[in-house]
PDB file of C-alpha atoms in Angstrom:
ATOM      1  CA  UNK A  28      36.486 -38.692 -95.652  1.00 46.00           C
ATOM      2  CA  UNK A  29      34.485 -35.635 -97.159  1.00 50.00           C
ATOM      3  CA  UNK A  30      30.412 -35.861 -96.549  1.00 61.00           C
ATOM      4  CA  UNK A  31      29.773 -32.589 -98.327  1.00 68.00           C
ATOM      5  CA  UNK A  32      30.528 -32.057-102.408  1.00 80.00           C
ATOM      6  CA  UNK A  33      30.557 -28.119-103.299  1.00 83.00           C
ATOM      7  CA  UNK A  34      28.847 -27.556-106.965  1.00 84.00           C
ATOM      8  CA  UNK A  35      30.372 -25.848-109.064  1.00 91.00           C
ATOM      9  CA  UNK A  36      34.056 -26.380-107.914  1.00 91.00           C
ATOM     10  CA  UNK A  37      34.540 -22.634-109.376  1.00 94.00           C
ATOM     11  CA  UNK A  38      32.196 -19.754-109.975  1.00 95.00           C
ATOM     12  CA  UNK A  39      33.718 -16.687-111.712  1.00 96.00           C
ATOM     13  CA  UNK A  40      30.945 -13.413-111.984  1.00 96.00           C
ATOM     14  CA  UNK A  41      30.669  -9.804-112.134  1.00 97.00           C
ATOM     15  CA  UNK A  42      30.055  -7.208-109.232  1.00 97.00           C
ATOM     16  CA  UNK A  43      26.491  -7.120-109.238  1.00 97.00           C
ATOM     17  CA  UNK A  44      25.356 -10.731-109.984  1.00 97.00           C
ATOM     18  CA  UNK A  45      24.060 -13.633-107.773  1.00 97.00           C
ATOM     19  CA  UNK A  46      25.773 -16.519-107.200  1.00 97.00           C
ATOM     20  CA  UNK A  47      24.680 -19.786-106.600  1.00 97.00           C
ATOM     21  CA  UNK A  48      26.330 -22.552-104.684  1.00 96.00           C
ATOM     22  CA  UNK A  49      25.328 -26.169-103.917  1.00 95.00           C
ATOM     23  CA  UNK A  50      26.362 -28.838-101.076  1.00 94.00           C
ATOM     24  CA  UNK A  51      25.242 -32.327-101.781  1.00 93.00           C
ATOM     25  CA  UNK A  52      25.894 -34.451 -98.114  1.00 91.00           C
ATOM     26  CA  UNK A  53      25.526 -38.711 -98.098  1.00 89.00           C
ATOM     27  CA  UNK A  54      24.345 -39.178 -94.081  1.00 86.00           C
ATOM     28  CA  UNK A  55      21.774 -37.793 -92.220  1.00 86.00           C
ATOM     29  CA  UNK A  56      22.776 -34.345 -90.182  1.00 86.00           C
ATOM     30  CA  UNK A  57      21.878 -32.538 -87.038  1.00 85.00           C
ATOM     31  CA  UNK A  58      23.092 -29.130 -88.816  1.00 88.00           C
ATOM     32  CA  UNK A  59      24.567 -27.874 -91.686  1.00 91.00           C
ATOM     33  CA  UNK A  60      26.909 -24.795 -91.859  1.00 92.00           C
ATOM     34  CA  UNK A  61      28.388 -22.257 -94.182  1.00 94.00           C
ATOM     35  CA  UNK A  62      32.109 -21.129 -94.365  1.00 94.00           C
ATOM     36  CA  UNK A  63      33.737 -18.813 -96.256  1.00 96.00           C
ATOM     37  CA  UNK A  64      37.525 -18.567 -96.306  1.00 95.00           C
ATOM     38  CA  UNK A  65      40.001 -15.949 -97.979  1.00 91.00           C
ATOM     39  CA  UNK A  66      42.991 -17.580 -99.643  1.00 82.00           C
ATOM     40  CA  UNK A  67      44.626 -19.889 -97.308  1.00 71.00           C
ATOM     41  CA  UNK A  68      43.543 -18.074 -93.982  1.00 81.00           C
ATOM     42  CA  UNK A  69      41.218 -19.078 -91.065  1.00 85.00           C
ATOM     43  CA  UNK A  70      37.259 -20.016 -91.655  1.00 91.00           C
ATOM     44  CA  UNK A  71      34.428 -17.639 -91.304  1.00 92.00           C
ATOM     45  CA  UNK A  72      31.175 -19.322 -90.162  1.00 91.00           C
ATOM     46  CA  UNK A  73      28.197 -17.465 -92.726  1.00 94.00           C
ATOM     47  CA  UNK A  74      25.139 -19.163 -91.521  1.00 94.00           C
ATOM     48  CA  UNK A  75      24.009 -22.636 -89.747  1.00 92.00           C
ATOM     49  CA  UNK A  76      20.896 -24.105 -90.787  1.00 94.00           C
ATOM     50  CA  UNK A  77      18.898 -26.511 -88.642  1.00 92.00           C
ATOM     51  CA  UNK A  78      17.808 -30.219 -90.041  1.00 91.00           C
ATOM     52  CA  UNK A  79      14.290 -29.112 -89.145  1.00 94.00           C
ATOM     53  CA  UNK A  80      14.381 -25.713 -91.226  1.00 96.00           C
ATOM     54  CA  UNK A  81      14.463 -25.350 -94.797  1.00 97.00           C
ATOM     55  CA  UNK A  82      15.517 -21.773 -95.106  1.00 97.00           C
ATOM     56  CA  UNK A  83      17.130 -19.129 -93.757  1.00 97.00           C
ATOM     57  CA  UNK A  84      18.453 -15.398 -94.439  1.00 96.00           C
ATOM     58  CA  UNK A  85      21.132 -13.241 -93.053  1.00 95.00           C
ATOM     59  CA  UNK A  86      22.103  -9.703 -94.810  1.00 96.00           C
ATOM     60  CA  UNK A  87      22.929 -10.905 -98.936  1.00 97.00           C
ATOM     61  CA  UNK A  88      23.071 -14.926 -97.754  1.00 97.00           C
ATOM     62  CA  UNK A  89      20.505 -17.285 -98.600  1.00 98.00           C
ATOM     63  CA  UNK A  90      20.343 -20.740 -97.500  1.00 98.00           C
ATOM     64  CA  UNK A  91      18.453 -23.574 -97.832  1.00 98.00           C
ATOM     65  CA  UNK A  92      17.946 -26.859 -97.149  1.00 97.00           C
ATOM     66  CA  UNK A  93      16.570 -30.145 -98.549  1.00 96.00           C
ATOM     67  CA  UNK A  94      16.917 -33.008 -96.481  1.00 94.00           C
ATOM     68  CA  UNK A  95      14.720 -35.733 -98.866  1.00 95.00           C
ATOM     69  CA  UNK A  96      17.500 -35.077-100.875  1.00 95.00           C
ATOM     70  CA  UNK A  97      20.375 -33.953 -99.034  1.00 94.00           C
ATOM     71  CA  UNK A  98      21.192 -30.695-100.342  1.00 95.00           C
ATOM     72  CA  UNK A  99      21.596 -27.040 -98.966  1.00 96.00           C
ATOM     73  CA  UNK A 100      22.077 -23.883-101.527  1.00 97.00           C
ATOM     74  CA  UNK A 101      23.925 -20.580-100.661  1.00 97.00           C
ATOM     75  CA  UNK A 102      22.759 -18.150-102.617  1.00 98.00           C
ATOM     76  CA  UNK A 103      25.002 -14.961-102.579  1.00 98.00           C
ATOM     77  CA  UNK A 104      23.009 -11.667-104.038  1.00 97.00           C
ATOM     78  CA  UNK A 105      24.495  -8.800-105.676  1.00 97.00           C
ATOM     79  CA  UNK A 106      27.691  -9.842-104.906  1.00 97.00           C
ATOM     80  CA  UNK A 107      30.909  -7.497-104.697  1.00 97.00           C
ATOM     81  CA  UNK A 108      34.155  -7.840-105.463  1.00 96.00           C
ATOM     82  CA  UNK A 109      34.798  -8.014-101.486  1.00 95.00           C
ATOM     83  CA  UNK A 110      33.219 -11.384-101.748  1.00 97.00           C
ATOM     84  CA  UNK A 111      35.611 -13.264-103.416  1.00 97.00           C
ATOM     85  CA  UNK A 112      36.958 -16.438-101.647  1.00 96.00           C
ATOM     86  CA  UNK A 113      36.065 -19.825-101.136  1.00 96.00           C
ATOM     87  CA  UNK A 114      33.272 -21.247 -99.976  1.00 96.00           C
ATOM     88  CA  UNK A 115      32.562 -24.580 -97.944  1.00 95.00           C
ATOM     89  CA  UNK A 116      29.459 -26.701 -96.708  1.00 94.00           C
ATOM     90  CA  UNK A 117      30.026 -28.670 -93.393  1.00 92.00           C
ATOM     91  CA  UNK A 118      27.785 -31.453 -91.910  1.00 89.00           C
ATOM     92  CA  UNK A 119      27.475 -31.681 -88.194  1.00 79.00           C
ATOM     93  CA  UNK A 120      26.927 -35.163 -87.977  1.00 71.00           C
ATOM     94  CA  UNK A 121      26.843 -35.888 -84.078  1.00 66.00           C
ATOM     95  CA  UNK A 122      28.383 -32.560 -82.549  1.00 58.00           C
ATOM     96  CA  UNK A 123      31.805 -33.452 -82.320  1.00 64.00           C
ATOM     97  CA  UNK A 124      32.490 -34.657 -86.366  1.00 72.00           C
ATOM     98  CA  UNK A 125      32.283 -31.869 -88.540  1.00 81.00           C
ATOM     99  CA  UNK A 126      32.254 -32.692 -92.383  1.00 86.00           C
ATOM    100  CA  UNK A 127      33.818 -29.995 -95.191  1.00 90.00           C
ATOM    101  CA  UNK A 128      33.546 -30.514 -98.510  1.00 88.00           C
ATOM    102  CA  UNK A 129      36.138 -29.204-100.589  1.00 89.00           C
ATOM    103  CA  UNK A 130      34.879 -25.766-101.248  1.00 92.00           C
ATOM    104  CA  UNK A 131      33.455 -23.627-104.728  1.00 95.00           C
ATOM    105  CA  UNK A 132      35.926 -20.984-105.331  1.00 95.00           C
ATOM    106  CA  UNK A 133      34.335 -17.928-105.948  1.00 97.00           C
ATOM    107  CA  UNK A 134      35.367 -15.043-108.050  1.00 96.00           C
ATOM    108  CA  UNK A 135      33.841 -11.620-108.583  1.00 97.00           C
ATOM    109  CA  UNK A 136      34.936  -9.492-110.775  1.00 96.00           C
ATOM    110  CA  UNK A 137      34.739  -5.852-110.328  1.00 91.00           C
TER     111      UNK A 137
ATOM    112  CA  UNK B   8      38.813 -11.658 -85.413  1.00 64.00           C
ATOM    113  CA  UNK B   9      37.129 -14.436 -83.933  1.00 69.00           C
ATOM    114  CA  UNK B  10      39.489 -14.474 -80.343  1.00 86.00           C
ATOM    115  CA  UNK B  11      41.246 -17.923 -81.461  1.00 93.00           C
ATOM    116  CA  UNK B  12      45.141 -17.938 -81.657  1.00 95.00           C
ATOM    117  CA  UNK B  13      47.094 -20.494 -83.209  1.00 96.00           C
ATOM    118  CA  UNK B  14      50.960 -20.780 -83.231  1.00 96.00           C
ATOM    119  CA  UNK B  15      53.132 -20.845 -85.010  1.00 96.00           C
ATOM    120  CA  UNK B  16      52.125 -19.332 -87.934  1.00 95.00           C
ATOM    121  CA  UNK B  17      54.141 -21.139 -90.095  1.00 95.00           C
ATOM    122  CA  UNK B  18      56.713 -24.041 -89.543  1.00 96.00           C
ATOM    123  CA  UNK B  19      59.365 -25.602 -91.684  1.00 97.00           C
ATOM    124  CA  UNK B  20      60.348 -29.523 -90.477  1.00 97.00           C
ATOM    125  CA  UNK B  21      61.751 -32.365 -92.188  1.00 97.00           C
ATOM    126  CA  UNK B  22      60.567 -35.781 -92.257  1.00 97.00           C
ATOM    127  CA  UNK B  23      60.617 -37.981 -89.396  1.00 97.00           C
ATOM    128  CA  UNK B  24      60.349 -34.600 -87.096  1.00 98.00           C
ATOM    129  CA  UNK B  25      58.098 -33.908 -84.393  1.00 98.00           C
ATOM    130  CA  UNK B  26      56.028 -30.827 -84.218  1.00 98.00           C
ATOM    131  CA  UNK B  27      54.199 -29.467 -81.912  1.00 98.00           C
ATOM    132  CA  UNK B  28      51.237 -26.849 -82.718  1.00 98.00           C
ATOM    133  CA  UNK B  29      49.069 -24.581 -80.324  1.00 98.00           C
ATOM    134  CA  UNK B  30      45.834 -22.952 -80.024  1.00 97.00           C
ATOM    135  CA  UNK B  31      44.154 -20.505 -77.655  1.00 95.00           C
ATOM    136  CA  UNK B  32      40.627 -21.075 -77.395  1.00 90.00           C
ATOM    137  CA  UNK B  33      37.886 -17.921 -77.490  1.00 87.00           C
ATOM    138  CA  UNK B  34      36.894 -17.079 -73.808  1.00 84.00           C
ATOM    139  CA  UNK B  35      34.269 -19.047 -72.990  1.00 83.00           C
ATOM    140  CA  UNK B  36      34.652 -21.829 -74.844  1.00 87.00           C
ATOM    141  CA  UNK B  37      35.044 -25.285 -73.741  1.00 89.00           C
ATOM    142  CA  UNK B  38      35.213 -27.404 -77.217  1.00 91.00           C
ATOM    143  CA  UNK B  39      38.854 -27.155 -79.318  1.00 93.00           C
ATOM    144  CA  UNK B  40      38.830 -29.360 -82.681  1.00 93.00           C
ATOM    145  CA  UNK B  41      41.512 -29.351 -84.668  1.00 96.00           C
ATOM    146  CA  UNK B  42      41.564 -29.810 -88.492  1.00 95.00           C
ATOM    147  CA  UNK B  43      44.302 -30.203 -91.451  1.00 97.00           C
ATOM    148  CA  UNK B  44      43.672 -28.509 -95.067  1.00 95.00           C
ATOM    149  CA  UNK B  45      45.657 -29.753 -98.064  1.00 93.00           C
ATOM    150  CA  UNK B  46      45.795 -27.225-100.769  1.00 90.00           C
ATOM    151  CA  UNK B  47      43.309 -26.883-102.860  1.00 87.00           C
ATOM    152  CA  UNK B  48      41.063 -29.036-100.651  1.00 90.00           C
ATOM    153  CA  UNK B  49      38.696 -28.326 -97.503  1.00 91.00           C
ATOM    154  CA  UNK B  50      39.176 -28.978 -93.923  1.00 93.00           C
ATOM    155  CA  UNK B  51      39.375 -32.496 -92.791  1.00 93.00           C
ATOM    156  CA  UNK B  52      38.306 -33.236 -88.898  1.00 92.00           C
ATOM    157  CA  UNK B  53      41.530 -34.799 -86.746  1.00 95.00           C
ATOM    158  CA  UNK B  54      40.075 -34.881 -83.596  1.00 93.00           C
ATOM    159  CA  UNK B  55      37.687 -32.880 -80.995  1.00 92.00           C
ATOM    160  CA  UNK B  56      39.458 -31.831 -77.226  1.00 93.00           C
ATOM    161  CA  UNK B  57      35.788 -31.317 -74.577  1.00 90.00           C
ATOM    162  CA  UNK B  58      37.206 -30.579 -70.912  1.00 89.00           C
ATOM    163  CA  UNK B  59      40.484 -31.960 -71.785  1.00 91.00           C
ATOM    164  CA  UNK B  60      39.159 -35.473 -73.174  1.00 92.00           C
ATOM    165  CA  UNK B  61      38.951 -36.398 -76.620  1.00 92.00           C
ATOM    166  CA  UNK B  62      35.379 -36.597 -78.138  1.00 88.00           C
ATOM    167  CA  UNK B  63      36.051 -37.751 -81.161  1.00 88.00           C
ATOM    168  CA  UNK B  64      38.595 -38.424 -83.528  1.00 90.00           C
ATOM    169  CA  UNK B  65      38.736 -38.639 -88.040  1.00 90.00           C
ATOM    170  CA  UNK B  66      40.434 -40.741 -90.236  1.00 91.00           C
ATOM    171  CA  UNK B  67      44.024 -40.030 -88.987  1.00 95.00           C
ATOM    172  CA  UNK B  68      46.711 -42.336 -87.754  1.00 96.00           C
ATOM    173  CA  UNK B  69      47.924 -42.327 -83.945  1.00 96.00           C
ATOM    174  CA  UNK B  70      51.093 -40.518 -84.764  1.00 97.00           C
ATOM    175  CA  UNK B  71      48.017 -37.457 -84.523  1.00 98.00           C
ATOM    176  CA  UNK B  72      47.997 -36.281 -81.187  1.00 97.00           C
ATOM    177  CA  UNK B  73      46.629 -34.106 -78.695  1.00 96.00           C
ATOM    178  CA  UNK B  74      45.890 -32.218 -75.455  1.00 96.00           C
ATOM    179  CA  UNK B  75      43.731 -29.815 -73.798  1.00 95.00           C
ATOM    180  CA  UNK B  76      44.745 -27.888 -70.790  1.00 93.00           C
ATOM    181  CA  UNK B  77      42.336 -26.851 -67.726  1.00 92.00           C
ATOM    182  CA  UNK B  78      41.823 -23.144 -69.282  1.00 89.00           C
ATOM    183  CA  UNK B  79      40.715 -25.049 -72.542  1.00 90.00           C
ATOM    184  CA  UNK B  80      43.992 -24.102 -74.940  1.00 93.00           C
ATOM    185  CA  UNK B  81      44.786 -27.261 -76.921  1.00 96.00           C
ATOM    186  CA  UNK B  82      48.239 -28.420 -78.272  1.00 97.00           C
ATOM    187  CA  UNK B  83      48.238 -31.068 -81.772  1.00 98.00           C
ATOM    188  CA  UNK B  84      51.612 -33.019 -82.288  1.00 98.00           C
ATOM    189  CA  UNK B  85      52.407 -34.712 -84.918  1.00 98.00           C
ATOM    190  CA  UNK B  86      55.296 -37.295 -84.520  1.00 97.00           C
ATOM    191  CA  UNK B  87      57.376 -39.025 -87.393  1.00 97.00           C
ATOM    192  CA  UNK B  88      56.653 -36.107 -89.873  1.00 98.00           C
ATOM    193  CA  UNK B  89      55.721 -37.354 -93.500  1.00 97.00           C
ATOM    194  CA  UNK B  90      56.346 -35.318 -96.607  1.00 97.00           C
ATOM    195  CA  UNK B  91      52.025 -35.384 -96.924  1.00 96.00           C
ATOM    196  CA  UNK B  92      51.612 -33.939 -93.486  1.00 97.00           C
ATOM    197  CA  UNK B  93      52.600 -30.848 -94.921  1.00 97.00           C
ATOM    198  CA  UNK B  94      49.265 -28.744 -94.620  1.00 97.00           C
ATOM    199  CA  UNK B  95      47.093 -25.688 -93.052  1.00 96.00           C
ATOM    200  CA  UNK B  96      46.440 -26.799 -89.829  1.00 97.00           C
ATOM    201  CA  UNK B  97      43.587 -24.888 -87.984  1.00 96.00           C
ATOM    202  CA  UNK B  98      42.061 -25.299 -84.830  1.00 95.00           C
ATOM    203  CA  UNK B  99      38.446 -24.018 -84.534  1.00 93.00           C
ATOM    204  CA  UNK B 100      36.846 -23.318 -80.803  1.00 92.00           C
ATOM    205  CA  UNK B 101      32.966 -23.637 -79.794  1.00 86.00           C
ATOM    206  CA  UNK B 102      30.749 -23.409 -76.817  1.00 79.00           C
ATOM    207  CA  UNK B 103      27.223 -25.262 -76.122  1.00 69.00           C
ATOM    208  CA  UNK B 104      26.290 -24.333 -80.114  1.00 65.00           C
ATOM    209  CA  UNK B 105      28.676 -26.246 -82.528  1.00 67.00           C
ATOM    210  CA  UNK B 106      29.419 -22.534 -84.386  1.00 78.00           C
ATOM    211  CA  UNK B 107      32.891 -23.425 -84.929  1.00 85.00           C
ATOM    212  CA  UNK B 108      35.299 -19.884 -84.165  1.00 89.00           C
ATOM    213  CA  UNK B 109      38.201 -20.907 -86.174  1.00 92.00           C
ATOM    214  CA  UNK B 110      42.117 -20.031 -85.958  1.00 94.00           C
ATOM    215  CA  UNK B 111      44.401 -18.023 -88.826  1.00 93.00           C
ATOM    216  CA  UNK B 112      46.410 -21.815 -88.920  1.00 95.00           C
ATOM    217  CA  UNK B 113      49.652 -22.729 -89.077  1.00 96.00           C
ATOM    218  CA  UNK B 114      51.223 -23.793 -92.327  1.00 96.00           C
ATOM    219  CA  UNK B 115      53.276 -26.447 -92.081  1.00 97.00           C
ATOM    220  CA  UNK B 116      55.837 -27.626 -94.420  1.00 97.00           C
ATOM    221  CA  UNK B 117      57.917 -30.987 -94.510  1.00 97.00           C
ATOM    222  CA  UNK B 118      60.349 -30.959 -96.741  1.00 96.00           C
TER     223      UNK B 118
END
């Protein structure tokens, strides 16, 4: 079964704009991770975030975390064209069950 | 590229078939999970291969089955093919950090 829900299933914006996507999760975690795959192709891990931190940054990602009410956001800024694909949330619930939800599907148009 | 091979890349079967699908692990890596992607949907967790013993297994039935091999590569088979089975299957490597490396996957069709 799924443990992470993607919001909004599908995000279409122009080159240039942020985009905003949010993981709800049910269970308590050890980690929570960012993928990002390109139509029907292998993963790309974008960033893990610990259960003890609440945010963290690498290049145009931004993530953070909410555990009181089990959330994480991955916030995408001026976004390019490149970055079109889908995006999924996965809980690490004991280090040998990852979760996926079932991905926002992100379009940017040029 | 993240050093993690699967194959085939893709695979045509019919039901009640057996398949058998491989993965080469990223040097250094001792951890091989394997995962199976409807369209449209994200990954969902068959089972986890540490040091050749499963460590840990989702929501699949026992016809799911797999192996790891002494220089970590894992195999999935899938016995008594069903028309649903047909899916992205990807296989995802990690070390002491669960960063998962993942495959390209193998499609899979049952017709």
């Amino acid at each position: 079964s799924q443990q992470g829900e993607e919001d909004p299933q599908a995000l279409s914006i122009q080159e240039g704009e942020n985009a905003t996507m949010n993981c709800s999760y049910k269970t308590s975690i050890n980690n929570l991770q960012w993928y990002r795959q390109n139509s029907g192709r292998g993963l790309v891990h974008l960033i893990l975030i610990r259960s003890n931190e609440r945010e963290k940054h690498s290049g145009r990602l931004r993530v953070t975390l909410d555990t009181s009410k089990k959330s994480s956001s991955l916030l995408i800024t001026a976004s390019r064209a490149a970055d079109t694909a889908s995006y999924f949330c996965a809980t690490d619930l004991n280090n040998n069950d990852m979760r996926f939800g079932a991905g926002t599907r992100l379009t940017v148009k040029p | 590229e993240t050093g993690v091979t699967q194959s085939p890349t893709h695979l045509i079967k019919t039901r009640g078939q057996q398949v058998t699908l491989r993965c080469s692990s990223q040097s250094g890596h001792n951890t091989v999970s394997w995962y199976q992607q409807a369209l449209g949907q994200g990954p969902q967790f068959i089972f986890q291969y540490y040091r050749e013993e499963e460590n840990g297994r989702g929501n699949f039935p026992p016809r799911f089955s797999g192996l790891q091999f002494p220089n970590y590569s894992s195999e999935l088979n899938v016995n008594a093919l069903e028309l649903d089975d047909s899916a992205l299957y990807l296989c995802a490597s990690s070390g002491q950090i669960n960063e998962q490396f993942f495959g390209p996957g193998t499609r899979l069709t049952v017709l």
